[in-house]
XYZ file of N, CA and C in Angstrom:
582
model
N 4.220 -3.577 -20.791
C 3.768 -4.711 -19.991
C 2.244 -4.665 -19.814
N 1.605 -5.606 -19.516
C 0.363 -6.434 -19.177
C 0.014 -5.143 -18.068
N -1.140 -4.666 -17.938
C -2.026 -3.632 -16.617
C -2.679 -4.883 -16.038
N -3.295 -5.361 -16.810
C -4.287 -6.587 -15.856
C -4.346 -8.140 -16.784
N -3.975 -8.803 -16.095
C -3.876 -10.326 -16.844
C -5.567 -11.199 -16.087
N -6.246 -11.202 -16.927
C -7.435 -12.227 -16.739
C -7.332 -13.456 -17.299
N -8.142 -14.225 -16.075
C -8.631 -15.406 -16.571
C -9.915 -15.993 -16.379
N -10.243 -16.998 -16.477
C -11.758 -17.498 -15.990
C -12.754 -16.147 -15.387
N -12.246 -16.514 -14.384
C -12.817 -15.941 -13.223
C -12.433 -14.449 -12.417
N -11.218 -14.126 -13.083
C -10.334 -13.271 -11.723
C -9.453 -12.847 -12.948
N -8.672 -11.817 -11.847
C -8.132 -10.689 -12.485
C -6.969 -10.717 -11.878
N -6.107 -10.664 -12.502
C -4.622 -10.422 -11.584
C -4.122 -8.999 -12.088
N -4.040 -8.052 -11.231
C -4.545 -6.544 -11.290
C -3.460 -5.204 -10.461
N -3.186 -4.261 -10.577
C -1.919 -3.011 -9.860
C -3.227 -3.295 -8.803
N -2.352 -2.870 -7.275
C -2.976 -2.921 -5.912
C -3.609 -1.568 -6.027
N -5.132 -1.665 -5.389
C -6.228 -0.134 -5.258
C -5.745 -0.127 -3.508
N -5.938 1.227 -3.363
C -6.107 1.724 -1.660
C -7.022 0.853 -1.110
N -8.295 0.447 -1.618
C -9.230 -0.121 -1.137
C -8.998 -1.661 -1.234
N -8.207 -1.956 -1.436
C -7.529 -3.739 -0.910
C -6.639 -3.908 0.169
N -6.700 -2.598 0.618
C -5.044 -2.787 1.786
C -5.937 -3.392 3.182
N -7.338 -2.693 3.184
C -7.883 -3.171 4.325
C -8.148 -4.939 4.068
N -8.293 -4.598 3.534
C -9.044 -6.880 3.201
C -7.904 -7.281 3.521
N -6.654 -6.936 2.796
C -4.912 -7.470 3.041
C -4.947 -7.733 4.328
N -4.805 -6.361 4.952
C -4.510 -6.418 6.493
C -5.617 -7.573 6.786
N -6.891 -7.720 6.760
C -7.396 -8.614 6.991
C -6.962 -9.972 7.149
N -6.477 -10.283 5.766
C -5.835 -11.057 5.653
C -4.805 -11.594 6.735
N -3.913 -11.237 6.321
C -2.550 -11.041 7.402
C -2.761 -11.116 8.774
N -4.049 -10.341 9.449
C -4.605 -10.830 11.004
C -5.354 -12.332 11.014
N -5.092 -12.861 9.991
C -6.044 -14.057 10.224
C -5.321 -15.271 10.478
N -5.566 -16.036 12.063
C -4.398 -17.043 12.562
C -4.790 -18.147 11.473
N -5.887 -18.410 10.660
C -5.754 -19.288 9.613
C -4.918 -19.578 8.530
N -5.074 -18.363 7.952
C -4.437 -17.850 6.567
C -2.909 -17.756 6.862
N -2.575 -17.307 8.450
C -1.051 -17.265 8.455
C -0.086 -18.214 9.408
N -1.215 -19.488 9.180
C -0.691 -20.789 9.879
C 0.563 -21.219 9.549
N 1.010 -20.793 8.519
C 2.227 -21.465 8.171
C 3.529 -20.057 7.566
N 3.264 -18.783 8.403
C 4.393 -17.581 8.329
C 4.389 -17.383 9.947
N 5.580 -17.057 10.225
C 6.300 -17.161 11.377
C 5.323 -15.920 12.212
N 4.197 -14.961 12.252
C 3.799 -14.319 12.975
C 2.881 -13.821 11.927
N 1.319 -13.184 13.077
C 0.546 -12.583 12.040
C 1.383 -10.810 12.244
N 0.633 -10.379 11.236
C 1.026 -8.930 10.627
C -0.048 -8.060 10.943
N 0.442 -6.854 11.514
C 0.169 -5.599 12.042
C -0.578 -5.228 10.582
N -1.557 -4.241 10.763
C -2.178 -3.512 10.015
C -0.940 -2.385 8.903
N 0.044 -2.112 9.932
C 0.925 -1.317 9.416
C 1.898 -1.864 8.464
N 2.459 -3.097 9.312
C 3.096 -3.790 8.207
C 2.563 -4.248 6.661
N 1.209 -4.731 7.585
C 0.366 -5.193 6.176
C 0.452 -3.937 4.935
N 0.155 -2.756 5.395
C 0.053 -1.508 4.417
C 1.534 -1.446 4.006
N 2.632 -1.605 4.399
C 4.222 -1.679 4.213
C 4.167 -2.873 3.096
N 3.863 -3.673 3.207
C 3.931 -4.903 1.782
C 3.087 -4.721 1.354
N 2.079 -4.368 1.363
C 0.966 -3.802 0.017
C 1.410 -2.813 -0.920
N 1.916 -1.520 -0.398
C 2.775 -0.990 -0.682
C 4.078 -0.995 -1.549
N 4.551 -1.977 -1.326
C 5.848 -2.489 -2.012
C 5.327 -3.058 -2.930
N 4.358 -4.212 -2.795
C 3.846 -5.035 -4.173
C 3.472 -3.688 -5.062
N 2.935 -2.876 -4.968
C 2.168 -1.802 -5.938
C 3.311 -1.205 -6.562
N 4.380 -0.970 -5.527
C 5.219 0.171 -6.110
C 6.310 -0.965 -7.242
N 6.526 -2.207 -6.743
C 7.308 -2.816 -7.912
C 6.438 -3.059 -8.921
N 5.207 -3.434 -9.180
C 4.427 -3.577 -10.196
C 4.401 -1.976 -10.922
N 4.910 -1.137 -10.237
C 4.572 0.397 -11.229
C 5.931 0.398 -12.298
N 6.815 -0.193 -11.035
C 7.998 0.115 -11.770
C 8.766 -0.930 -12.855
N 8.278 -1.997 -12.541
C 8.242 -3.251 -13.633
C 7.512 -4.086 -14.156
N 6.217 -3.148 -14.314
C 4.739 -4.382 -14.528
C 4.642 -5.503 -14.560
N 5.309 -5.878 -13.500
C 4.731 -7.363 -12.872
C 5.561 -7.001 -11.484
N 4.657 -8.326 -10.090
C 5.184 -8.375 -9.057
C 3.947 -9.244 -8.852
N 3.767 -9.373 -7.322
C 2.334 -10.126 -6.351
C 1.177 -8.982 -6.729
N 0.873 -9.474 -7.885
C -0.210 -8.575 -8.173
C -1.753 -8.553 -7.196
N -2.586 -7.943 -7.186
C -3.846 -8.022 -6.213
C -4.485 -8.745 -7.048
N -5.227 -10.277 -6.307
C -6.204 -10.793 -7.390
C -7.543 -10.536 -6.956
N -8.598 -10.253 -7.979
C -10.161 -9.867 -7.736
C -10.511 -11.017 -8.469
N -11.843 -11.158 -7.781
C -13.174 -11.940 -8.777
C -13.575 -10.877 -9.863
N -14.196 -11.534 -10.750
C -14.958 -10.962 -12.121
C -15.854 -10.925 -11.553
N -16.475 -9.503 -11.499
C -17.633 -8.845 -10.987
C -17.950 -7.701 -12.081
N -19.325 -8.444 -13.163
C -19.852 -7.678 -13.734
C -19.930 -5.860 -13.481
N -19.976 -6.023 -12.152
C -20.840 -4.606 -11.792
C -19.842 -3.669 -11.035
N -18.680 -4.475 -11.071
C -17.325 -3.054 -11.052
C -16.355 -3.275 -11.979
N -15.512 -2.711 -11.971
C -14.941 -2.503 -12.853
C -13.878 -3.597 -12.892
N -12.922 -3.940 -11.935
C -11.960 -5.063 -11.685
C -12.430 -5.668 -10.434
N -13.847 -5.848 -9.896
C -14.301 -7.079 -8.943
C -13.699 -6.903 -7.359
N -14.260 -7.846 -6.672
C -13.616 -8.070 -5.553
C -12.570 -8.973 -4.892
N -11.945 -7.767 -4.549
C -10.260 -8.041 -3.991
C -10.043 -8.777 -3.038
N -9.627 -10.349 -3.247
C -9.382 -11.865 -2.574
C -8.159 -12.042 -1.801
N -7.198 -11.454 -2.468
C -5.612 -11.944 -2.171
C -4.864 -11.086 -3.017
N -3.754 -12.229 -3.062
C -2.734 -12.152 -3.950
C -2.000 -13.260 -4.409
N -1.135 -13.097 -5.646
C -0.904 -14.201 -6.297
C 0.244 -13.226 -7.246
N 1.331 -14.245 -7.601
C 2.272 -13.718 -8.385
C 3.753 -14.028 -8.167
N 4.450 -13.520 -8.673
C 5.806 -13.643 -8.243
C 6.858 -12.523 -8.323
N 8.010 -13.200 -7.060
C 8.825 -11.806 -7.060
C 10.033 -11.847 -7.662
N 10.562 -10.818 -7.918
C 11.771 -10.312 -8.866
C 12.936 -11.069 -7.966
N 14.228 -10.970 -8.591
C 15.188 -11.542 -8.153
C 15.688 -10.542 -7.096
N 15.519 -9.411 -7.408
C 16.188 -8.600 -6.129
C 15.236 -9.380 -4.694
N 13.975 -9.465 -4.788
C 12.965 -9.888 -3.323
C 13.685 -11.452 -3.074
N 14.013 -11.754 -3.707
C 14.713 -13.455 -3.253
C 15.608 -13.624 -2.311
N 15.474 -14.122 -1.364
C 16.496 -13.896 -0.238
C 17.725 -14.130 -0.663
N 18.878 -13.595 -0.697
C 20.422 -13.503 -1.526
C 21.000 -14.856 -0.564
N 20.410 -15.620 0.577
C 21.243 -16.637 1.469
C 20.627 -18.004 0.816
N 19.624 -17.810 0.043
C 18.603 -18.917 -0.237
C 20.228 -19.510 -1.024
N 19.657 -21.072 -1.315
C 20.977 -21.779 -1.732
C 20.970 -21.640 -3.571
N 19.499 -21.696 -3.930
C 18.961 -21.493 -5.157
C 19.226 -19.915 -5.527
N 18.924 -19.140 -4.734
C 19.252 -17.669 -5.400
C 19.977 -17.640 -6.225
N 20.405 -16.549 -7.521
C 18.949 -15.849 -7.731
C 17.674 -16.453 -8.168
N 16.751 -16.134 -8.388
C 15.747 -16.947 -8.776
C 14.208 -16.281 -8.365
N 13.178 -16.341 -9.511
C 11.603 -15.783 -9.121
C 10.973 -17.147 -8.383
N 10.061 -15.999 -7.763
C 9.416 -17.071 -7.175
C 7.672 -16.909 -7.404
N 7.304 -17.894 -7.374
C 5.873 -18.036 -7.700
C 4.968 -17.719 -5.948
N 4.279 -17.377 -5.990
C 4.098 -17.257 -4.214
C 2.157 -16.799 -4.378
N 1.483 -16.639 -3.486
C 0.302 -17.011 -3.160
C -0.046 -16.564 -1.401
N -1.274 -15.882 -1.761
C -1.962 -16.061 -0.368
C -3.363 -15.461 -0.554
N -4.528 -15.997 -0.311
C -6.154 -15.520 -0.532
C -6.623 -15.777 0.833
N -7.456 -15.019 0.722
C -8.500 -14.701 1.943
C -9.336 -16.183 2.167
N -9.335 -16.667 3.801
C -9.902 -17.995 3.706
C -11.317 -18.271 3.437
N -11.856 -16.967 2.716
C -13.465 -17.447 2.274
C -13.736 -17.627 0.666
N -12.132 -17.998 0.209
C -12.344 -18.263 -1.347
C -11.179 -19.651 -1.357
N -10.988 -20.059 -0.037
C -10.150 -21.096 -0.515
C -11.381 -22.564 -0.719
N -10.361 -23.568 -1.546
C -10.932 -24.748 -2.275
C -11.382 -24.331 -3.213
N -11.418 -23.092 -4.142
C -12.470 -23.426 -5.089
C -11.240 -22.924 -6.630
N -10.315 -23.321 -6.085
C -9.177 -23.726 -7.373
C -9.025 -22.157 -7.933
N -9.295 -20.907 -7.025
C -8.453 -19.723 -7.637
C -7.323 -19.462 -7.436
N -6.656 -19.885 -6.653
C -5.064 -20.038 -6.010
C -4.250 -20.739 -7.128
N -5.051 -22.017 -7.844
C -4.424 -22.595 -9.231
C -4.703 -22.062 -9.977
N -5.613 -21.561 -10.508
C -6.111 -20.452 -11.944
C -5.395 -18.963 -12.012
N -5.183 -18.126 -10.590
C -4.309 -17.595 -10.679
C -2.484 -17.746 -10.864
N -2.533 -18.777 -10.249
C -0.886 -19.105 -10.415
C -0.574 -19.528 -11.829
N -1.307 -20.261 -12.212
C -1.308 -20.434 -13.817
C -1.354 -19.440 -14.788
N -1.979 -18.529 -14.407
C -1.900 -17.248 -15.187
C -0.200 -16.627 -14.883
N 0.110 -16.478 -13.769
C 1.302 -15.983 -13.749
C 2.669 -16.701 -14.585
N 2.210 -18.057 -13.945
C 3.297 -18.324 -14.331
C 3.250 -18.609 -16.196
N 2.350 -18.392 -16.901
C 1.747 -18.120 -18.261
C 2.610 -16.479 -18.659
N 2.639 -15.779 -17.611
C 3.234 -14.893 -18.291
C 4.532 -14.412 -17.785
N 5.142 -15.162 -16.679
C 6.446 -15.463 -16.111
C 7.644 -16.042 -17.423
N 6.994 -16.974 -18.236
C 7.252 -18.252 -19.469
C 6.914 -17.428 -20.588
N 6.138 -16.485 -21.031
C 5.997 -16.108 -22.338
C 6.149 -14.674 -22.513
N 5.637 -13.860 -21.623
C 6.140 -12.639 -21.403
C 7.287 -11.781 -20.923
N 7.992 -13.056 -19.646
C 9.476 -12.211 -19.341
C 10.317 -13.354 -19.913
N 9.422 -14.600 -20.725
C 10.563 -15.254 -21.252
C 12.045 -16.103 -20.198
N 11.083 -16.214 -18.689
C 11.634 -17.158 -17.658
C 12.343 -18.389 -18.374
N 13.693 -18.866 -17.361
C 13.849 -20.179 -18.278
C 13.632 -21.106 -16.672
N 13.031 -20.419 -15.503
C 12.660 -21.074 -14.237
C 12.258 -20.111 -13.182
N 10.995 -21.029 -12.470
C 10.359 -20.132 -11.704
C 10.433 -21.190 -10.633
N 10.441 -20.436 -9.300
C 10.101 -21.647 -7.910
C 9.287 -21.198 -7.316
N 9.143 -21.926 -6.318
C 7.779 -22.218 -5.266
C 8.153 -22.353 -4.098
N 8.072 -22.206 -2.807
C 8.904 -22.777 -2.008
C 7.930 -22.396 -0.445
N 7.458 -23.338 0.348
C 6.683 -23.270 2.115
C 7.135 -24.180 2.685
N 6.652 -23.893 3.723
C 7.342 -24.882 5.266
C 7.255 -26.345 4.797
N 7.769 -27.602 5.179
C 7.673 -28.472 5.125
C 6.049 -29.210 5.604
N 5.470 -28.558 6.427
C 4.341 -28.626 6.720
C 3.261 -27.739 6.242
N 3.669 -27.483 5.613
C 2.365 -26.617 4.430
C 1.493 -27.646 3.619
N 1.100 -28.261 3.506
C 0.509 -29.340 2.746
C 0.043 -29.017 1.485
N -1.096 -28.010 2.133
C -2.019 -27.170 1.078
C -1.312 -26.236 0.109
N -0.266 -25.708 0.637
C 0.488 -25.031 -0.870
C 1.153 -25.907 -1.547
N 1.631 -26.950 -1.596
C 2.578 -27.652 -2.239
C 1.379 -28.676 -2.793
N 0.331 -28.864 -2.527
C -0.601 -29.136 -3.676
C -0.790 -28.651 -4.748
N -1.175 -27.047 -4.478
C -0.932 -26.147 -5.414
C 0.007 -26.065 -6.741
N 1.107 -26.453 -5.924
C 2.603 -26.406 -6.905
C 2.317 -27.487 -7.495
N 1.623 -29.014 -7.141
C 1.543 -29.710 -7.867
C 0.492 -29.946 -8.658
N -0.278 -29.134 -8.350
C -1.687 -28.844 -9.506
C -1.117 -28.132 -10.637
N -0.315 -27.525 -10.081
C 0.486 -25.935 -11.482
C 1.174 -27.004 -12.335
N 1.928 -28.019 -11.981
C 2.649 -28.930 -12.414
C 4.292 -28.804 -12.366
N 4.716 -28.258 -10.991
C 5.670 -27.970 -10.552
C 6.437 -29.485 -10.081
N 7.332 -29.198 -10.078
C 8.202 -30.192 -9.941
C 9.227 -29.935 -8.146
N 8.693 -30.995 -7.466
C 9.380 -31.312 -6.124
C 10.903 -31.675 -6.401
N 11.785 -30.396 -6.121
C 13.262 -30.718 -6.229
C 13.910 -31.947 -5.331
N 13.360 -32.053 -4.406
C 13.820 -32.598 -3.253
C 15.179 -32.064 -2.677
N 15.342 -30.903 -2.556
C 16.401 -29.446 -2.043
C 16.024 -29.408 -1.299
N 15.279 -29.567 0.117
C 14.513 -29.141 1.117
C 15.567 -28.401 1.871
N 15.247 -26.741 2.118
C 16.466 -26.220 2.786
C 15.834 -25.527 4.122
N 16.836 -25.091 4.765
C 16.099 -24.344 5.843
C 16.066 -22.304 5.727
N 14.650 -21.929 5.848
C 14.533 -20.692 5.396
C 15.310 -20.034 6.142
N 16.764 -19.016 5.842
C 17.303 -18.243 6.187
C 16.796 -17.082 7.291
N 15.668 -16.329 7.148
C 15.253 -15.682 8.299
C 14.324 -16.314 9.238
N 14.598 -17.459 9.370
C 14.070 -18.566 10.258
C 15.446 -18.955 11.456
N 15.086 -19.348 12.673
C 16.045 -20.253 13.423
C 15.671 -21.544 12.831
N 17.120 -22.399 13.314
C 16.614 -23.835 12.423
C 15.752 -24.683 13.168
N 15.223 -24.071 14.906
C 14.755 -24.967 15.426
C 13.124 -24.386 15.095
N 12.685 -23.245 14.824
C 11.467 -22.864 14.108
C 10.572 -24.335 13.888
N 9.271 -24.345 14.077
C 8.782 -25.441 13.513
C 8.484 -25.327 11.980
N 8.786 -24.060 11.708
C 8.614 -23.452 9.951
C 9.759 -23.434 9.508
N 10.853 -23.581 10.086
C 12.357 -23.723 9.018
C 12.394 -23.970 7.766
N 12.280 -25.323 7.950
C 12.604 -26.172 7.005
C 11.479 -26.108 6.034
N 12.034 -25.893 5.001
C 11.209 -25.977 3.325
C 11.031 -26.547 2.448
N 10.526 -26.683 2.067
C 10.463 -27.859 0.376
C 10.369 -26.900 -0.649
N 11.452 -27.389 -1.545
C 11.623 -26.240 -2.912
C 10.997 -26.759 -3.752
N 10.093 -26.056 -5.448
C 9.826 -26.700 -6.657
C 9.726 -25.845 -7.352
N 10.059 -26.254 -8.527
C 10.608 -25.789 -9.701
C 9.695 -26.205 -10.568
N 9.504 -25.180 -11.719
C 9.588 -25.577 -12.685
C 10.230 -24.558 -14.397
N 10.114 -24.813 -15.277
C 11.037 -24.680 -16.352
C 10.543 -24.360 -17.870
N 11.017 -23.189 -18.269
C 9.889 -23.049 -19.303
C 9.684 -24.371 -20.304
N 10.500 -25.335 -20.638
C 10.157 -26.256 -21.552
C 9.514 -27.015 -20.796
N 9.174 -27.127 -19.212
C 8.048 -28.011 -18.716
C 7.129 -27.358 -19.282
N 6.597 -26.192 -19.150
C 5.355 -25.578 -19.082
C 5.176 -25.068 -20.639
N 6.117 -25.454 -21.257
C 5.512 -25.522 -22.708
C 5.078 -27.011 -22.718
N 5.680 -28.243 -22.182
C 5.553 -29.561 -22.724
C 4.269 -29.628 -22.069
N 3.650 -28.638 -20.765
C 1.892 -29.029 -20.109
C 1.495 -28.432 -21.268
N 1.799 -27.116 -21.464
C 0.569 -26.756 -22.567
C 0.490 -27.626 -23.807
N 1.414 -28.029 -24.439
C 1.306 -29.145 -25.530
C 0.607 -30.376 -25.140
N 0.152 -30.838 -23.870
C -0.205 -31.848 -23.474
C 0.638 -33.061 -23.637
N 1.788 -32.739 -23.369
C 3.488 -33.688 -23.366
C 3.068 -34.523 -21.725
């Protein structure tokens, strides 16, 4: 398997010790986690950093760490993450299960500038040609706006499945979800320009 998948700009890359702090960063930030049911402890944060690293060791691929291309280190500076998870991480109650999922989250001093789409495109580039996917999903709160742009920049397709997330109550103002899909003969028919 792939160690580091580049593109443009960025690197989709195995998690370094020295990204767990920015993560946690991340994760404390009431911006960035406007739309997950609570922000995340430093500890937890190191608990899913953790896990992303250790499934990427053990099946080279998972939510890989994405960096900028920075001439002057070696794999750049560490933004987020971007990628998708294996069928075991899929919640087994979801109605779609089994199923990968495409998923996303960057630090809010690199959002708008279309690395959230350049990375997801890369993944899902090697979701479709490398594990040979015949479907990948997407799936945030009904009020997420800004990710489900995303999905439709990638050229994901709005199922109209809208379900309610299982480790959610249904009265949550985050329950309810909007699912999208898409399919490796979509994402051969974008790259053909179909």
């Amino acid at each position: 398997m792939i160690n580091v998948i580049e593109t443009e700009r960025l690197y989709l890359r195995q998690w370094q010790a020295s990204d767990f702090a920015v993560f946690a960063e991340i994760n404390a930030d009431p911006e960035v986690m406007k739309y997950f049911p609570k922000l995340l402890t430093p500890k937890v944060s190191d608990i899913i950093a953790s896990k992303c690293q250790q499934l990427i060791a053990n099946q080279g691929w998972g939510l890989w760490a994405v960096s900028l291309k920075d001439r002057s280190k070696e794999h750049g500076a560490f933004i987020g993450f971007v990628g998708f998870v294996g069928l075991n991480d899929t919640h087994a109650e979801m109605s779609f299960a089994p199923a990968v999922e495409i998923a996303w989250r960057l630090h809010k001093d690199y959002w708008g500038q279309g690395y959230a789409t350049e990375a997801a495109r890369a993944a899902l580039n090697f979701a479709f040609t490398e594990l040979s996917l015949d479907e990948v999903v997407s799936f945030t709160a009904v009020i997420n706006k800004r990710s489900q742009l995303v999905m439709e920049r990638l050229g994901m397709m709005n199922t109209r499945a809208n379900f309610y997330h299982p480790a959610l109550d249904p009265n949550h103002r985050l329950a309810e979800h909007v699912l999208y899909n898409m399919t490796r003969q979509q994402w051969n028919n974008q790259l053909a320009g179909l």
